[in-house]
Tab-separated table of C-alpha atoms in Angstrom:
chain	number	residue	atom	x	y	z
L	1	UNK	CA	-23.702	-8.192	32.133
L	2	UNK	CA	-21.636	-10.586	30.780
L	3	UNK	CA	-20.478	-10.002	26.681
L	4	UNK	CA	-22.233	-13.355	25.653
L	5	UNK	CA	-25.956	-11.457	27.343
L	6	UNK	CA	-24.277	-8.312	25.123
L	7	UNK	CA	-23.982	-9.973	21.964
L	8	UNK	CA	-27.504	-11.417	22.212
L	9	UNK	CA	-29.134	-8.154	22.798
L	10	UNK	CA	-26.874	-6.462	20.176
L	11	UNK	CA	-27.839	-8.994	17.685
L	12	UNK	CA	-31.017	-10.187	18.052
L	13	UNK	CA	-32.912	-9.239	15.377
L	14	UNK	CA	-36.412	-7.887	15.664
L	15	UNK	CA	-39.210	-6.771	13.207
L	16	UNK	CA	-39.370	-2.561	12.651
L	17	UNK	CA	-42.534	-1.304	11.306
L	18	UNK	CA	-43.023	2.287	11.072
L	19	UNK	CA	-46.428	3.696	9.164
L	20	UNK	CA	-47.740	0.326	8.824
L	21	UNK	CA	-44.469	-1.132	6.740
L	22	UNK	CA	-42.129	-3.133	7.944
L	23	UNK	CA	-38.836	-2.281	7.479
L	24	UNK	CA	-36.458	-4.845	5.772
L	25	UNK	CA	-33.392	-6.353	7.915
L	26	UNK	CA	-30.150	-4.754	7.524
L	27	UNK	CA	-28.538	-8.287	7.825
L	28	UNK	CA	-30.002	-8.705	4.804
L	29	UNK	CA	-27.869	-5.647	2.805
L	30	UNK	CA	-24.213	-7.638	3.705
L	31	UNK	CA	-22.752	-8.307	0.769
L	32	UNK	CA	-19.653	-10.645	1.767
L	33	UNK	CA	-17.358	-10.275	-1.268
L	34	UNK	CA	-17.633	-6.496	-0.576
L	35	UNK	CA	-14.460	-4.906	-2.138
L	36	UNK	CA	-11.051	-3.844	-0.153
L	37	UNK	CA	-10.530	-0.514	0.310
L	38	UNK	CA	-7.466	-1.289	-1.796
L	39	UNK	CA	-9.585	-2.005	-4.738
L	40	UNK	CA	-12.298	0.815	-3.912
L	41	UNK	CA	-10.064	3.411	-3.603
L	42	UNK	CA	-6.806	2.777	-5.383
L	43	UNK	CA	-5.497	1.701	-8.975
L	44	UNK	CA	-2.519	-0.750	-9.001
L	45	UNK	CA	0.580	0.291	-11.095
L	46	UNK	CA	3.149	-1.971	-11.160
L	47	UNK	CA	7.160	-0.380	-11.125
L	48	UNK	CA	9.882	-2.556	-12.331
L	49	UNK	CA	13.586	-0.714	-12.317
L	50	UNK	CA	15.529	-1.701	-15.876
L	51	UNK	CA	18.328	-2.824	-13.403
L	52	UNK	CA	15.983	-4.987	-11.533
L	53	UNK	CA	13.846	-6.501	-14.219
L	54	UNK	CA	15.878	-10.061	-14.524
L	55	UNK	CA	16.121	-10.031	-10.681
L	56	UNK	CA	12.350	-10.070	-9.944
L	57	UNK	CA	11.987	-7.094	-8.061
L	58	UNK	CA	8.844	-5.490	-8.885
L	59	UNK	CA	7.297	-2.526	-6.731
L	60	UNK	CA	3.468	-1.993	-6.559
L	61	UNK	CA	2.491	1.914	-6.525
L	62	UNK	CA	-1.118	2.305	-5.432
L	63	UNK	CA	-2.127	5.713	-6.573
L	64	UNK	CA	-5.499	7.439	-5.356
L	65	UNK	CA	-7.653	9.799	-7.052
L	66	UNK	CA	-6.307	12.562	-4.611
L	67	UNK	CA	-2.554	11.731	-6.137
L	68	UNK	CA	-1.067	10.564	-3.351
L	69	UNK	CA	0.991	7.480	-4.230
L	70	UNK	CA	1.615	4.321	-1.341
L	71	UNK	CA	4.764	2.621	-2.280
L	72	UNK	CA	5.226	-1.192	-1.688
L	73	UNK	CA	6.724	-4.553	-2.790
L	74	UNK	CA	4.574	-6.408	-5.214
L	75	UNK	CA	3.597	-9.701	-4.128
L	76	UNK	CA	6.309	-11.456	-7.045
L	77	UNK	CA	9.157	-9.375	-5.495
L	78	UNK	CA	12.024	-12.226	-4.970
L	79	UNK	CA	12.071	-10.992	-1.243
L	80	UNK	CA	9.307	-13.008	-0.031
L	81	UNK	CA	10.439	-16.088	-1.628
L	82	UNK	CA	13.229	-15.254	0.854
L	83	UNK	CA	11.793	-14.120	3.692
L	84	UNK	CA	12.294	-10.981	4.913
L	85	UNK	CA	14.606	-10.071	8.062
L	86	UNK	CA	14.269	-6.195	8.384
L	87	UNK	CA	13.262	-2.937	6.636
L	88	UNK	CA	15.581	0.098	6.861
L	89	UNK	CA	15.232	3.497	6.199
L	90	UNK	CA	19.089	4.570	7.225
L	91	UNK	CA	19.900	5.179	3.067
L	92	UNK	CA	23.566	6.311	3.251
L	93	UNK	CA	23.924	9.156	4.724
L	94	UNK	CA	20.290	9.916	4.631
L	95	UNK	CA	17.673	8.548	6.942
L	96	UNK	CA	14.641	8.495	4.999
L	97	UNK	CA	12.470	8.379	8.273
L	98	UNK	CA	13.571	11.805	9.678
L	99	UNK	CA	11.439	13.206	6.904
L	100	UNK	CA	9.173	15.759	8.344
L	101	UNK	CA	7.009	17.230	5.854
L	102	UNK	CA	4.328	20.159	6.869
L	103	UNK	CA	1.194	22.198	5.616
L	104	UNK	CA	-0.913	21.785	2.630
L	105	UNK	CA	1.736	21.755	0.222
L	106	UNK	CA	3.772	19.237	2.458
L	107	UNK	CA	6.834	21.351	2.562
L	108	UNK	CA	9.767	20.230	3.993
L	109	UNK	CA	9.051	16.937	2.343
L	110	UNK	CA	12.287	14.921	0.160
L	111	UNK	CA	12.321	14.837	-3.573
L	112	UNK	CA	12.532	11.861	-4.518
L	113	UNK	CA	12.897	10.258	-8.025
L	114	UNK	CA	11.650	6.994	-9.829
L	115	UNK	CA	14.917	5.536	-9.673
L	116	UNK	CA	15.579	7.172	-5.321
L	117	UNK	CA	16.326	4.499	-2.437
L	118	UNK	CA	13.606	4.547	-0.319
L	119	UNK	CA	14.531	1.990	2.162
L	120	UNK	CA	16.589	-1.284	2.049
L	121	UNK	CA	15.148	-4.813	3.032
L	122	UNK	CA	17.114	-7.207	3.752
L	123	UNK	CA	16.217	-11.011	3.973
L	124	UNK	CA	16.877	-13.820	5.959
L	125	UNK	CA	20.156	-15.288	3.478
L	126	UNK	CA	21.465	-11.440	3.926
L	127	UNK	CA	20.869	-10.419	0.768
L	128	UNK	CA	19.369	-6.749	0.290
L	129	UNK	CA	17.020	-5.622	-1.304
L	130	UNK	CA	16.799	-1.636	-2.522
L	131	UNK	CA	12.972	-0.147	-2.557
L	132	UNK	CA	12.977	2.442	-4.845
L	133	UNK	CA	10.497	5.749	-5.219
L	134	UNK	CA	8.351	4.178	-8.524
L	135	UNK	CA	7.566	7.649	-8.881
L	136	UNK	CA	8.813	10.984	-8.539
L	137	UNK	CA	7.269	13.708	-5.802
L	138	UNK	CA	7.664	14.177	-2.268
L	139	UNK	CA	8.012	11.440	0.441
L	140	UNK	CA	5.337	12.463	2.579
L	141	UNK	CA	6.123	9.246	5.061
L	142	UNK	CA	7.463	6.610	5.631
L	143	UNK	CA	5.743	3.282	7.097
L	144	UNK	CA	7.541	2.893	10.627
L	145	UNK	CA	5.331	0.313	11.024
L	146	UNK	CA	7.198	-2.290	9.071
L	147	UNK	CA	10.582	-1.869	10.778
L	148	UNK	CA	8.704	-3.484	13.886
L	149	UNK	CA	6.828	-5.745	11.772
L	150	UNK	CA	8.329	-7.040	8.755
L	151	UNK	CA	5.050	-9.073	8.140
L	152	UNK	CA	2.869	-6.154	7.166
L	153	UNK	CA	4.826	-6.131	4.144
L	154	UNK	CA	2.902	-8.642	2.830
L	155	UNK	CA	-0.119	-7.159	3.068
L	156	UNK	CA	-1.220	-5.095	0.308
L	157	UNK	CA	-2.075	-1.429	1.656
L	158	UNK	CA	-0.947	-1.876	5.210
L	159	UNK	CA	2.851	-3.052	4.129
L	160	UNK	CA	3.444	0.123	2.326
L	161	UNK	CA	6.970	1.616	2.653
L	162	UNK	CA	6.429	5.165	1.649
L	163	UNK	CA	4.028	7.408	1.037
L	164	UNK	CA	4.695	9.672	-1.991
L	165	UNK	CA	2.539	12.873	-3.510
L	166	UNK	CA	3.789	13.721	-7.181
L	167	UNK	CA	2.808	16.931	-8.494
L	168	UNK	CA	-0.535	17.416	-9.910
L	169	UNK	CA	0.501	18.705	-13.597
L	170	UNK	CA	2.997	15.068	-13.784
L	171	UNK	CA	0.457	12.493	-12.638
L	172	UNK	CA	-0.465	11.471	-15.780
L	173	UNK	CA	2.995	11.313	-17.250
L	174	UNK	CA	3.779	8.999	-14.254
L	175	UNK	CA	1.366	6.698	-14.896
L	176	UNK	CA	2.019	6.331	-18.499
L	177	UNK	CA	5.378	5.239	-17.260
L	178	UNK	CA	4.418	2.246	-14.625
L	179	UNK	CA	2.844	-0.593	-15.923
L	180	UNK	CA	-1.045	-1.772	-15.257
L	181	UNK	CA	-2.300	-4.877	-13.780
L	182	UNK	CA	-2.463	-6.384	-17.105
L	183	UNK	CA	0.479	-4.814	-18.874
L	184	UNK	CA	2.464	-6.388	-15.847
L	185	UNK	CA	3.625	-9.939	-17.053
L	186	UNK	CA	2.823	-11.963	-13.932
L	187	UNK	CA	0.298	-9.336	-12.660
L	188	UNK	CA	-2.454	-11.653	-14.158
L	189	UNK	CA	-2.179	-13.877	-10.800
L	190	UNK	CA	-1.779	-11.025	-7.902
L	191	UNK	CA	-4.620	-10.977	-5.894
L	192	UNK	CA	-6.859	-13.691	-7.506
């Protein structure tokens, strides 16, 4: 069978009664504008270093219920504008992607801080770019993912850099410090 004779079987649509009802079409349930799993799942904080402010590099921090914390560029972040050349995780003398974290309570994982390098980007005139931690916890992961693909980093949820769990008892003091969709001053236009 060819997939076109497939697709036709798979989607051809026919009438269900059971106990004398008919059963309404499940085509008819698909709600297009259904919401991201970004926008189910996460809320947006928005991290801007004091150092970085005039610069226009702003990091998004999209922090789950469960506290874990994906780090990212925000879509304003001057590195775009740019365009981006490659991600590295080789901080100093620290490679942030030999971080090997284990167990429930991820030990093993780096402590990182707000203000922590997480990787460098660097863009196509050579400048660079620092991401920093937004938050502080442990750096459960890193993205390896954008090092091959610089392109994911424009994609909000795939293109994170890190992946960060702060401790339960500081999760609200953490968010107090980043700034909400609206607090942010151009976060009015990201994602609409």
């Amino acid at each position: 069978m060819s997939a076109a004779d497939l697709e036709g079987y798979y989607l051809r649509e026919e009438p269900q009664t059971i106990c004398g009802q008919t059963i309404p079409s499940i085509v008819d349930d698909y709600v297009p504008d259904y919401p991201s799993t970004v926008d189910r799942f996460f809320t947006r904080y928005y991290y801007e270093h004091p150092v970085d402010k005039d610069r226009q590099e702003p990091h998004l921090v999209l922090f789950h219920s469960n506290r874990i914390c994906l780090i990212q560029l925000a879509p304003e972040h001057v590195a775009f504008r740019l365009g981006i050349k490659s991600v590295s995780f080789e901080v100093g003398k620290i490679d942030r992607s030999q971080n090997h974290v284990s167990g429930k309570k991820k030990s093993g994982g780096m402590i990182v801080q707000a203000d922590s390098t997480l990787a460098l980007v660097t863009c196509n005139d050579e400048s660079v770019f620092k991401v920093r931690g937004c938050v502080q916890g442990k750096l459960v992961e890193v993205n390896q993912r954008v090092v091959q693909d610089v392109g994911l980093l424009g994609r909000e949820g795939d293109g994170f850099i890190a992946v960060v769990m702060p401790k339960p008892e500081q999760c609200e003091a953490i968010k107090g410090k980043l700034m909400t969709r609206e607090e942010f001053p151009r976060g009015k236009s990201v994602g609409e």
